[in-house]
PDB file of C-alpha atoms and ligand atoms in Angstrom:
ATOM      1  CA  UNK A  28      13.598   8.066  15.721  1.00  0.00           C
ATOM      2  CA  UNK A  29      10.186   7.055  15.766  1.00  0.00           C
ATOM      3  CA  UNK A  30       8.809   5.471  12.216  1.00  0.00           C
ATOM      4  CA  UNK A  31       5.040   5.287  11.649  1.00  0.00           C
ATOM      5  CA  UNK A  32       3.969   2.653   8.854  1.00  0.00           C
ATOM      6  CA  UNK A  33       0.886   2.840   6.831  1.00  0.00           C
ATOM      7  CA  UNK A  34      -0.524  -0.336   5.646  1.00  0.00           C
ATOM      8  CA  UNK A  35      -3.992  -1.259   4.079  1.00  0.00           C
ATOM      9  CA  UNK A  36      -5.687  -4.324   3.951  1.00  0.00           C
ATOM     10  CA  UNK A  37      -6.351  -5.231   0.375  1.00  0.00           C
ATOM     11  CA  UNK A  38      -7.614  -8.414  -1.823  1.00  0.00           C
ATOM     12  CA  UNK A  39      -4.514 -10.738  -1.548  1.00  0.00           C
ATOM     13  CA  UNK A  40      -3.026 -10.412  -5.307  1.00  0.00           C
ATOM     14  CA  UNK A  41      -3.190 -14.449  -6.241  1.00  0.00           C
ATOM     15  CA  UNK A  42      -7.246 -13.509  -6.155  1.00  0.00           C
ATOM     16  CA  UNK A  43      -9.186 -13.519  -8.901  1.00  0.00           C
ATOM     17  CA  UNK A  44     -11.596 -10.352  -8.388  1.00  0.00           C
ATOM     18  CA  UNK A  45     -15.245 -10.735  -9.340  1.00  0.00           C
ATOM     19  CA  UNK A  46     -17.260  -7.192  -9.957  1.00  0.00           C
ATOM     20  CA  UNK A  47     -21.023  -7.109  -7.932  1.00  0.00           C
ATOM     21  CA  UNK A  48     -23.191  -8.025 -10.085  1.00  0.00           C
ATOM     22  CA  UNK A  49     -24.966  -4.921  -9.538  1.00  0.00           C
ATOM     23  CA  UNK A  50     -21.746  -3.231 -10.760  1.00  0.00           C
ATOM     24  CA  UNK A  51     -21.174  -1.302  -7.638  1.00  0.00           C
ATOM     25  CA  UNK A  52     -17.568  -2.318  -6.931  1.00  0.00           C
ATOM     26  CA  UNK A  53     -15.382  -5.573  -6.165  1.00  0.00           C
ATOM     27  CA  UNK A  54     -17.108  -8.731  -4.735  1.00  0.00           C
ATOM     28  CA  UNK A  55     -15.209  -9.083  -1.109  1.00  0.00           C
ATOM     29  CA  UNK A  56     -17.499 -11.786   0.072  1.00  0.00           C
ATOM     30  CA  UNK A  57     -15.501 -14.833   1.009  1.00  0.00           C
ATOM     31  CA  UNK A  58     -12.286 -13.473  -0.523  1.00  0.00           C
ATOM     32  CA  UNK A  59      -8.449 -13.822   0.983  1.00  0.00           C
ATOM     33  CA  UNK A  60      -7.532 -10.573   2.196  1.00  0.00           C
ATOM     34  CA  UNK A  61      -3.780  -9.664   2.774  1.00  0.00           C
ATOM     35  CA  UNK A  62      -1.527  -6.832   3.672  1.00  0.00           C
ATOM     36  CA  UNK A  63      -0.793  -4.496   0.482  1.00  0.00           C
ATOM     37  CA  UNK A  64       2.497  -5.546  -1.005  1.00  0.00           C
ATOM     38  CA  UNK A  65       4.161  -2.228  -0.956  1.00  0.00           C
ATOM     39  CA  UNK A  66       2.793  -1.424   2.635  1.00  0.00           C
ATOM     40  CA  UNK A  67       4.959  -5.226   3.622  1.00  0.00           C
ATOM     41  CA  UNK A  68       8.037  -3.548   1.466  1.00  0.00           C
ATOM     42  CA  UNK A  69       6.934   0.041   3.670  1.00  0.00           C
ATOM     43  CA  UNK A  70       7.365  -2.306   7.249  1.00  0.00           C
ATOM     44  CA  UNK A  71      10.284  -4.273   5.925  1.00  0.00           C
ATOM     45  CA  UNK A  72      12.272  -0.614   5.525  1.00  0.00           C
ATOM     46  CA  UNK A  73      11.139   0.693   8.952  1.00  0.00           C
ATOM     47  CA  UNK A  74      11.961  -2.788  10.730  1.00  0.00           C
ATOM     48  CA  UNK A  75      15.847  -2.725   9.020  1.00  0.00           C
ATOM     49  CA  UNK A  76      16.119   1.243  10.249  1.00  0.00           C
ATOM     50  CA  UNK A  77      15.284   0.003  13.418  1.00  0.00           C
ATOM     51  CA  UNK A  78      17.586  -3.128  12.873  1.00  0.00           C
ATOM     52  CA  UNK A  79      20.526  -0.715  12.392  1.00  0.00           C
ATOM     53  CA  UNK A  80      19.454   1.266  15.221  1.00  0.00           C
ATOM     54  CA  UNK A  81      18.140   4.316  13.136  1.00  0.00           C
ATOM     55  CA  UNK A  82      14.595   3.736  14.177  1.00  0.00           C
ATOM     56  CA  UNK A  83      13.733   3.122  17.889  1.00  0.00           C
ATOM     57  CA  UNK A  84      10.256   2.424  17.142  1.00  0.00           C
ATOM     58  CA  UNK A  85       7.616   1.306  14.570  1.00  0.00           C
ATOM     59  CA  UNK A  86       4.416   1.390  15.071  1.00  0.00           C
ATOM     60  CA  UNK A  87       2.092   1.040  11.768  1.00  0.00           C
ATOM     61  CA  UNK A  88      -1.757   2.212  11.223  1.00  0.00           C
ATOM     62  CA  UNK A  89      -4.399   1.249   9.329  1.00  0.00           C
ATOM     63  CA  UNK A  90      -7.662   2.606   8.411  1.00  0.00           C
ATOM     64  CA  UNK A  91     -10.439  -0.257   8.144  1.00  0.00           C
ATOM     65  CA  UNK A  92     -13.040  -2.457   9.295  1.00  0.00           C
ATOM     66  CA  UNK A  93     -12.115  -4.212  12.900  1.00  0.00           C
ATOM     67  CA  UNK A  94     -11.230  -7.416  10.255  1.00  0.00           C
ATOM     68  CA  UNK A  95      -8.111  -5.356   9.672  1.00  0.00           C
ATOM     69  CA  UNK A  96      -6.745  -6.145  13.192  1.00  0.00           C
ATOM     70  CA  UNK A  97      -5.631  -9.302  11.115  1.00  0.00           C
ATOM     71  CA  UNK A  98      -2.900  -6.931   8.956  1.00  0.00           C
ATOM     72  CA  UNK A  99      -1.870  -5.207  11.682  1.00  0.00           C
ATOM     73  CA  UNK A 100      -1.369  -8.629  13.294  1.00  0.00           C
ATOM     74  CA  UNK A 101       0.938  -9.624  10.328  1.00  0.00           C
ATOM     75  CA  UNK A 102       3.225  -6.186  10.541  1.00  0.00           C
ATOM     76  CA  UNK A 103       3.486  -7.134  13.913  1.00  0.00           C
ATOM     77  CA  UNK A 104       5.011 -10.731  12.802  1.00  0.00           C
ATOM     78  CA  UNK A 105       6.931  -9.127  10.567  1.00  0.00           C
ATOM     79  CA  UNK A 106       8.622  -6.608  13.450  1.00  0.00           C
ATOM     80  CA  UNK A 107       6.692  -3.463  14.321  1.00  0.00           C
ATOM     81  CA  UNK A 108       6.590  -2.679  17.753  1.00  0.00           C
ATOM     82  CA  UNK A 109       3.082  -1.219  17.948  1.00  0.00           C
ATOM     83  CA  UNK A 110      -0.087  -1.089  15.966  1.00  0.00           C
ATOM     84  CA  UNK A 111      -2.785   1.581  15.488  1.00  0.00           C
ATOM     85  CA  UNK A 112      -5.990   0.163  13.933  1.00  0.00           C
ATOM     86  CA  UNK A 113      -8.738   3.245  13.140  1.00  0.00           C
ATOM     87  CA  UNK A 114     -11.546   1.539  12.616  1.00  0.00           C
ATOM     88  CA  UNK A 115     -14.241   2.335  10.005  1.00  0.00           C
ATOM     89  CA  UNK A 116     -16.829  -0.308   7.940  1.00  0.00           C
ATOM     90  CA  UNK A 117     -16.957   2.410   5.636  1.00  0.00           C
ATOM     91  CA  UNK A 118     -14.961   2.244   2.224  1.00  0.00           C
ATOM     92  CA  UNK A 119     -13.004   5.514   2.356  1.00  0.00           C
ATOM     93  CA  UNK A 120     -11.437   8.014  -0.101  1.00  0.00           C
ATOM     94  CA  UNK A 121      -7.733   8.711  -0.066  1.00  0.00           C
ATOM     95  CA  UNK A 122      -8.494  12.107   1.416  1.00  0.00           C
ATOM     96  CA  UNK A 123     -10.022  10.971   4.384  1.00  0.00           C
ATOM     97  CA  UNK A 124      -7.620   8.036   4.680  1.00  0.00           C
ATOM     98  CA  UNK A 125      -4.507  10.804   4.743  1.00  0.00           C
ATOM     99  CA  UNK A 126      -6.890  12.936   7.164  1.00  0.00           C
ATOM    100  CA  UNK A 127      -7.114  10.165   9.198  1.00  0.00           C
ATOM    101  CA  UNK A 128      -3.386   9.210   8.827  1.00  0.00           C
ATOM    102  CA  UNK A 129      -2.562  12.957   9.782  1.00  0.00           C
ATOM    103  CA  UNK A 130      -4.458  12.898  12.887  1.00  0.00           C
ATOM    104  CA  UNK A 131      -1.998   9.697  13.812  1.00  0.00           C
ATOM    105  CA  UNK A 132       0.473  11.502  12.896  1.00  0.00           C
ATOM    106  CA  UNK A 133      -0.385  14.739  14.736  1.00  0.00           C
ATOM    107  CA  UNK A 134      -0.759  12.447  18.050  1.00  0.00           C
ATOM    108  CA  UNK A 135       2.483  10.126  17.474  1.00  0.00           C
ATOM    109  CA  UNK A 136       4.486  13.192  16.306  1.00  0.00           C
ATOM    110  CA  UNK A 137       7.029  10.389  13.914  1.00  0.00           C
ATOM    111  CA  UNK A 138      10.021  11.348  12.265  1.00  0.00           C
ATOM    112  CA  UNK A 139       9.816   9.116   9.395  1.00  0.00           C
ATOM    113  CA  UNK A 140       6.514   8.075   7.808  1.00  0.00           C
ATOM    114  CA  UNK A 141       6.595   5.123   5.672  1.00  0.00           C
ATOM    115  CA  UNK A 142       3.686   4.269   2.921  1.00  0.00           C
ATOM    116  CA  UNK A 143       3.084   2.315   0.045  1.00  0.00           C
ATOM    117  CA  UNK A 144       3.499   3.787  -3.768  1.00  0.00           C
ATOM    118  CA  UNK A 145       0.201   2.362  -4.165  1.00  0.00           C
ATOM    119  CA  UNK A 146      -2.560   0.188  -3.308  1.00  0.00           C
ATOM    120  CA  UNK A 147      -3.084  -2.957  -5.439  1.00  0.00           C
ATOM    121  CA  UNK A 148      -6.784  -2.543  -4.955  1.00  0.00           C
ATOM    122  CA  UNK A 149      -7.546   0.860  -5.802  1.00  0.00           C
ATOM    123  CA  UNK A 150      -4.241   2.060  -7.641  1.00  0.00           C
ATOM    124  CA  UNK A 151      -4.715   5.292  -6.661  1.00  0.00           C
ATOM    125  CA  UNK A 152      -1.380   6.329  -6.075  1.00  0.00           C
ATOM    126  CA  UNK A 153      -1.834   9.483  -3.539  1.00  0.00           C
ATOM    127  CA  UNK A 154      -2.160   9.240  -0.246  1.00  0.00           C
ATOM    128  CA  UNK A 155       1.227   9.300   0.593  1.00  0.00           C
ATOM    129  CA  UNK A 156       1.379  12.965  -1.448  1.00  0.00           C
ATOM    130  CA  UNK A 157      -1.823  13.990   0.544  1.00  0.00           C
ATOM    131  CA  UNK A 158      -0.404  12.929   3.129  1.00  0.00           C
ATOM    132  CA  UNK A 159       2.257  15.032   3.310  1.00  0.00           C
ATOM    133  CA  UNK A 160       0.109  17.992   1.674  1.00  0.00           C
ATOM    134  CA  UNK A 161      -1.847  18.231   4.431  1.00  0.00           C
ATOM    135  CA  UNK A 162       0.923  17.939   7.424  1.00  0.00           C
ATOM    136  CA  UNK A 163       3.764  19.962   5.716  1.00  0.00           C
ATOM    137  CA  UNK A 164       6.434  17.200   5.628  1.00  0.00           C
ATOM    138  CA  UNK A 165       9.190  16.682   3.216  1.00  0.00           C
ATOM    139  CA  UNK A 166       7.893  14.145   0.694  1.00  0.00           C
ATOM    140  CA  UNK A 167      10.244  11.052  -1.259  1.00  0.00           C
ATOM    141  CA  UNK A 168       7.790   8.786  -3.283  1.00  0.00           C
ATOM    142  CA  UNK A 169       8.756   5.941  -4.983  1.00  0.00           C
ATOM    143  CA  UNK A 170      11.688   5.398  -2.938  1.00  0.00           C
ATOM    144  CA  UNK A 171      14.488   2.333  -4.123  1.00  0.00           C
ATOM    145  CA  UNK A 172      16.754   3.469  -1.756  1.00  0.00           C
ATOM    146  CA  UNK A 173      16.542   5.145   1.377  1.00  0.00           C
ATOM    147  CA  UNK A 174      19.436   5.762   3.763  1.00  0.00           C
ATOM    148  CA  UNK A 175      18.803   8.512   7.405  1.00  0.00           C
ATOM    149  CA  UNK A 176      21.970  10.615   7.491  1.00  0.00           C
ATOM    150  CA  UNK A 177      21.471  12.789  11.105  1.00  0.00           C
ATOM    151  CA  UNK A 178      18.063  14.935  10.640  1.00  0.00           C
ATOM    152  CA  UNK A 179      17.928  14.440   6.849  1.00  0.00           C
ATOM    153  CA  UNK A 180      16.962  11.292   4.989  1.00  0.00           C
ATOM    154  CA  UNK A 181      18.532  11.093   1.047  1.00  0.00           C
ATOM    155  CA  UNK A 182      15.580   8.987  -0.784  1.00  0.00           C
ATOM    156  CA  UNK A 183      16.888   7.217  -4.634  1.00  0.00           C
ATOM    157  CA  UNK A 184      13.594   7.961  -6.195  1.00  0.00           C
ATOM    158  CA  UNK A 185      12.608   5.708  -9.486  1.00  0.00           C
ATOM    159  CA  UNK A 186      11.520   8.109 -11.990  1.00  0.00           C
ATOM    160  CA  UNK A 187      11.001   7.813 -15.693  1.00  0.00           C
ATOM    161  CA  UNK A 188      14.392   6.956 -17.222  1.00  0.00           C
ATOM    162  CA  UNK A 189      16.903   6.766 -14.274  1.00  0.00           C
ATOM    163  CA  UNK A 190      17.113   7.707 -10.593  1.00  0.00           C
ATOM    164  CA  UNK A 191      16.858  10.834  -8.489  1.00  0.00           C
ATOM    165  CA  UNK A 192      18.082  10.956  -5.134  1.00  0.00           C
ATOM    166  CA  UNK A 193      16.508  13.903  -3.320  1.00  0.00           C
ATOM    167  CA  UNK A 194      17.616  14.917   0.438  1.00  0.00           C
ATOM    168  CA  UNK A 195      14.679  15.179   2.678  1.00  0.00           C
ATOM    169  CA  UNK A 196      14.600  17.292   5.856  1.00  0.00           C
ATOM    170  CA  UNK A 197      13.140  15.190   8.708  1.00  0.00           C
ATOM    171  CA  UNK A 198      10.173  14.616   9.907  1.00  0.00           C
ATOM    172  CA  UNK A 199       9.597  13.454   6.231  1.00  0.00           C
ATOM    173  CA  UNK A 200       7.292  10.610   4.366  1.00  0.00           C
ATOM    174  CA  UNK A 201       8.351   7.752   2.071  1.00  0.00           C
ATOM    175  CA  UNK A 202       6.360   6.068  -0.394  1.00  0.00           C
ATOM    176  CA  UNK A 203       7.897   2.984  -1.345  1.00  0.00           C
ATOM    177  CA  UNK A 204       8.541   1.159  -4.766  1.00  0.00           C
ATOM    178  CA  UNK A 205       9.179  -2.438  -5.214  1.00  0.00           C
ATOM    179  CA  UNK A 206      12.969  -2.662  -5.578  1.00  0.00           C
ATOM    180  CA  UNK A 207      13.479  -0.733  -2.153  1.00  0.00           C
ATOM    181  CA  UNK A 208      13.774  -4.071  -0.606  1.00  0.00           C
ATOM    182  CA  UNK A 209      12.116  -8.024  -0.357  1.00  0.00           C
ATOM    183  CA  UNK A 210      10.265  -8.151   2.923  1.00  0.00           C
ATOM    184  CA  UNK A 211      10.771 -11.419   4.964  1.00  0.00           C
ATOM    185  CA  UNK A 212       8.689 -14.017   5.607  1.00  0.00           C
ATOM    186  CA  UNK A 213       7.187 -13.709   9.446  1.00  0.00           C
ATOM    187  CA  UNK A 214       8.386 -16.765  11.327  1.00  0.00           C
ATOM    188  CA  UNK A 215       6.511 -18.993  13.967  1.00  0.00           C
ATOM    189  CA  UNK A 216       7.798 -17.410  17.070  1.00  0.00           C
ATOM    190  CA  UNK A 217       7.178 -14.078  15.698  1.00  0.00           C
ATOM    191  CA  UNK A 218       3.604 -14.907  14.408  1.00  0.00           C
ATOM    192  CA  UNK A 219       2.687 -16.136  18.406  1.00  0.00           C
ATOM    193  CA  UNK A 220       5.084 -13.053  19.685  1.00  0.00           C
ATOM    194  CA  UNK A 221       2.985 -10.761  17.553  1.00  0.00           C
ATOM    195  CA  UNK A 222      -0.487 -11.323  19.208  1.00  0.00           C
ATOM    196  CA  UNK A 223       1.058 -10.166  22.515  1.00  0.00           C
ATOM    197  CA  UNK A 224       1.874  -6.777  20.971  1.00  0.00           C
ATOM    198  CA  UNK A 225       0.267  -3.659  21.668  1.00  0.00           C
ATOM    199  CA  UNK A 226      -2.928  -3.126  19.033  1.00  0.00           C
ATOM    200  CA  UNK A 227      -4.839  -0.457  20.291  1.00  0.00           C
ATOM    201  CA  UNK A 228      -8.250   1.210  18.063  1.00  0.00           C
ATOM    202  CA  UNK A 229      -9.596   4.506  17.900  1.00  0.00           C
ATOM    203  CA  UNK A 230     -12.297   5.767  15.862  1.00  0.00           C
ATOM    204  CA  UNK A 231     -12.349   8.878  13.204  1.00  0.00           C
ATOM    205  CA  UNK A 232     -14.839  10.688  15.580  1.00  0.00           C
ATOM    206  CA  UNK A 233     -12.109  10.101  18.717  1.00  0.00           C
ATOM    207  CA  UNK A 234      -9.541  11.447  15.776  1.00  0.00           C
ATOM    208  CA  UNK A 235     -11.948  14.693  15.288  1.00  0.00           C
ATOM    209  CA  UNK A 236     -11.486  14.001  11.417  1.00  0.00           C
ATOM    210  CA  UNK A 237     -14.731  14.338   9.359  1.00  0.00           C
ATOM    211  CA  UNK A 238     -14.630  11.198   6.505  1.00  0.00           C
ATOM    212  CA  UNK A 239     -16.963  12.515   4.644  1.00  0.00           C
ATOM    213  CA  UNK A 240     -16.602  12.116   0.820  1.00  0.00           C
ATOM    214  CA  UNK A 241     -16.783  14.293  -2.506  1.00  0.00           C
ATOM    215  CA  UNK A 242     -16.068  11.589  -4.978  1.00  0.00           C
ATOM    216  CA  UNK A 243     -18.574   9.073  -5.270  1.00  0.00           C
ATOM    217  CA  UNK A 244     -17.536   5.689  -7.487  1.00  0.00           C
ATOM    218  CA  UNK A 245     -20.484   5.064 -10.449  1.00  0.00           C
ATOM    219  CA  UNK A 246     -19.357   2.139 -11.654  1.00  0.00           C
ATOM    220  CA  UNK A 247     -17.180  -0.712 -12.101  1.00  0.00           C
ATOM    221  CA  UNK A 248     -16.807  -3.207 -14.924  1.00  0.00           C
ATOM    222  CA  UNK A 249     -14.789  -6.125 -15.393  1.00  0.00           C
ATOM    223  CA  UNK A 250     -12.482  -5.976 -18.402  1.00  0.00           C
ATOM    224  CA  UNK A 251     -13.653  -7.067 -21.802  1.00  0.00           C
ATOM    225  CA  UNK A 252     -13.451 -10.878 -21.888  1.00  0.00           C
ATOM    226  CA  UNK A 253     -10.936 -12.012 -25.165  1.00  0.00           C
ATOM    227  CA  UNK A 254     -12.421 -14.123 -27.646  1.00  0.00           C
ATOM    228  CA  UNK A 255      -9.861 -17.603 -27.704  1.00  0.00           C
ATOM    229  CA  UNK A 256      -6.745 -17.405 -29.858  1.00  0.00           C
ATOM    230  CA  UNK A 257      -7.360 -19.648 -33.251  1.00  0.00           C
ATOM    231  CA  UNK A 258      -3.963 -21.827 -35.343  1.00  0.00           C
ATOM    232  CA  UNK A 259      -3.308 -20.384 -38.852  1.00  0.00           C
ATOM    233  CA  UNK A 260      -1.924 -22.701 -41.569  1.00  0.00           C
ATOM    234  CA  UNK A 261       0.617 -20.662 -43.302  1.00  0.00           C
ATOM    235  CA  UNK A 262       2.145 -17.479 -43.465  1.00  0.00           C
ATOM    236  CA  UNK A 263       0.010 -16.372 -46.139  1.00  0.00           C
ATOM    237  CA  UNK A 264      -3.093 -17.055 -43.996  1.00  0.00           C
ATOM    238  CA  UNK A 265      -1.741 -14.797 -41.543  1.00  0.00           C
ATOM    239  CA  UNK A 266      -1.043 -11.630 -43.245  1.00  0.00           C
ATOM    240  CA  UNK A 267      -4.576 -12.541 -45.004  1.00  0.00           C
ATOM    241  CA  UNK A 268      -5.950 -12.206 -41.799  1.00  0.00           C
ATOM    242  CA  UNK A 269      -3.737  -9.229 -40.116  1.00  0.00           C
ATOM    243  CA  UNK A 270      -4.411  -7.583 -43.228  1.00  0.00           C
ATOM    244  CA  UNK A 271      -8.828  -8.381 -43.272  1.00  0.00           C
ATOM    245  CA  UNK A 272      -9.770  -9.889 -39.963  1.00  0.00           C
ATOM    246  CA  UNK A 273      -7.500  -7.672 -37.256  1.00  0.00           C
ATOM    247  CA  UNK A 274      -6.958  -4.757 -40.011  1.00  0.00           C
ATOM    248  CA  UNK A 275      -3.368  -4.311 -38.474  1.00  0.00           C
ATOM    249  CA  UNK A 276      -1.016  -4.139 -41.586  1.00  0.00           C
TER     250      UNK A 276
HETATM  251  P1  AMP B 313      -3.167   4.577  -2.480  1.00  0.00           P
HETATM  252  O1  AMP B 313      -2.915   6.052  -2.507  1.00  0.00           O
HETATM  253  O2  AMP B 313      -4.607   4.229  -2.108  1.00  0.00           O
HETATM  254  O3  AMP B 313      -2.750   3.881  -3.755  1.00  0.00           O
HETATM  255  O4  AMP B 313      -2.309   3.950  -1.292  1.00  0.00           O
HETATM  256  C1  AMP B 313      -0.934   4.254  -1.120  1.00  0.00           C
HETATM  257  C2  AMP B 313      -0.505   3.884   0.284  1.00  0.00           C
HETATM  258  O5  AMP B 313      -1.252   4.661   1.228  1.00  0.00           O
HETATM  259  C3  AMP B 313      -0.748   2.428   0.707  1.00  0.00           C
HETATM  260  O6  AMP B 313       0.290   1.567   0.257  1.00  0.00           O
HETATM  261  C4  AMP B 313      -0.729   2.587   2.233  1.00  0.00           C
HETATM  262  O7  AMP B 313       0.599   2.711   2.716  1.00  0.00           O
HETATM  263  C5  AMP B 313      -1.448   3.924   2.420  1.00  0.00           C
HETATM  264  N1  AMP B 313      -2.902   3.677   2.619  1.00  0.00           N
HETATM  265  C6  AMP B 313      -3.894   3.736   1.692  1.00  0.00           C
HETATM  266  N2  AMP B 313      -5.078   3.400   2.253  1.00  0.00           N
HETATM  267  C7  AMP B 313      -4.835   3.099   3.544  1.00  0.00           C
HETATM  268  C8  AMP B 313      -5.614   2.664   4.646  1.00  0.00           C
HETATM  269  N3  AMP B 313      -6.925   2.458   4.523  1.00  0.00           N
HETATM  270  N4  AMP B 313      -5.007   2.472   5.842  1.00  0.00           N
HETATM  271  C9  AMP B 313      -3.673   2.692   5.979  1.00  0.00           C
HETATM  272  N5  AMP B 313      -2.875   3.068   4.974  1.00  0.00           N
HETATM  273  C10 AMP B 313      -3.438   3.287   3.782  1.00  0.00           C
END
């Protein structure tokens, strides 16, 4: 069973984000970049299928600027076989990300696609669904638990409340959520193993896939900055002050 991995090169979460001053999005000059965390949980899950001899290959994508070989390097530490980069400088919507990803698809012809929930940068939580809008496969997002069972795949879902395990006909995708598993930490040998791996780019014109946009961001702010915290004397002060200052009780 071949797996195909998503993964996106994001602001590495111990960053502080700055917004341009111009307010036009996030400052990415000079800035640590890193693999999405719940793409690294989405390559930990297709490295233990192939582990346990479910999966006989992984090979993971990206869609980014040629800086993203660097991700794709780090997958490969981690135990993908393969990577895919298609390369863009352009920022790009979720649609034409999926577009992209199902013109991989289309070409690799996977049985199991494996994506992130989400992407810590732009939280926008959907390309996994269009994803599998657009090629027709069984969809399991937010997956805690995923076990291959012949041609199905049952996926423990986290959903509001409790669990749901659905039963997924194969070729299916995964989105994963962050109790599915803890990836490991890429070792030495497989960091200098990894650069000898097959990374091979395409471009979305090569793909035939049009990335053309319909949502256009206006603007982005920083959140409000909180005035500092001050020491009351007494209780009475307090609920003087919850009562006239915050107006809470
Ligand atoms: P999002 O819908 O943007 O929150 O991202 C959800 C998941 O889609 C990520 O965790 C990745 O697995 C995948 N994804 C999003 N953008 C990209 C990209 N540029 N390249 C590869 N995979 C991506």
């Amino acid at each position: 069973m071949k797996v195909l991995v998503a993964v996106k090169r994001v602001v590495d979460f111990n960053v502080k984000v700055r917004v341009k001053a111009d307010n036009s999005g996030v400052d990415l000059s000079n800035v640590k970049m890193a693999l999405n965390p719940f793409c690294e949980i989405a390559v930990e899950e297709a490295v233990r299928l192939k582990e346990q001899g479910v999966a006989s290959e992984v090979v993971v994508v990206c869609v980014g600027p040629g800086a993203a070989q660097e991700q794709l390097r780090t997958a490969l530490a981690l135990g993908a076989d393969r990577a895919v980069l298609v390369e863009s400088a352009d920022e790009l919507g979720s649609l034409a990300v999926a577009k992209l990803l199902k013109a991989v698809a289309d070409k690799e012809q996977p049985q199991l696609v494996i994506l992130g929930k989400q992407a810590i940068d732009s939280d926008n939580n959907q390309t996994g669904q269009m994803l599998a809008a657009l090629s027709g496969y069984a969809q399991g997002t937010f997956a805690s638990k995923v076990e291959v069972a012949g041609d199905k795949i049952d996926v423990t879902r986290e959903v509001d409340g409790g669990l749901q395990t659905v039963a997924l006909s194969l070729p299916a995708i995964v989105t994963t959520d962050l109790r599915l598993n803890e990836p490991r930490y890429a070792s030495l040998p497989n960091i200098m193993k990894a650069k000898k791996k097959p990374l091979e780019t395409v471009t979305p014109q090569a793909l035939g896939v049009s990335t053309a946009s319909t949502v256009s961001t206006l603007k982005v702010e920083a959140p409000a900055t909180r005035s500092a915290g001050i020491k009351v004397k007494s209780v009475a002060e307090l609920v003087e002050k919850l009562k006239n200052e915050a107006k809470v009780i």
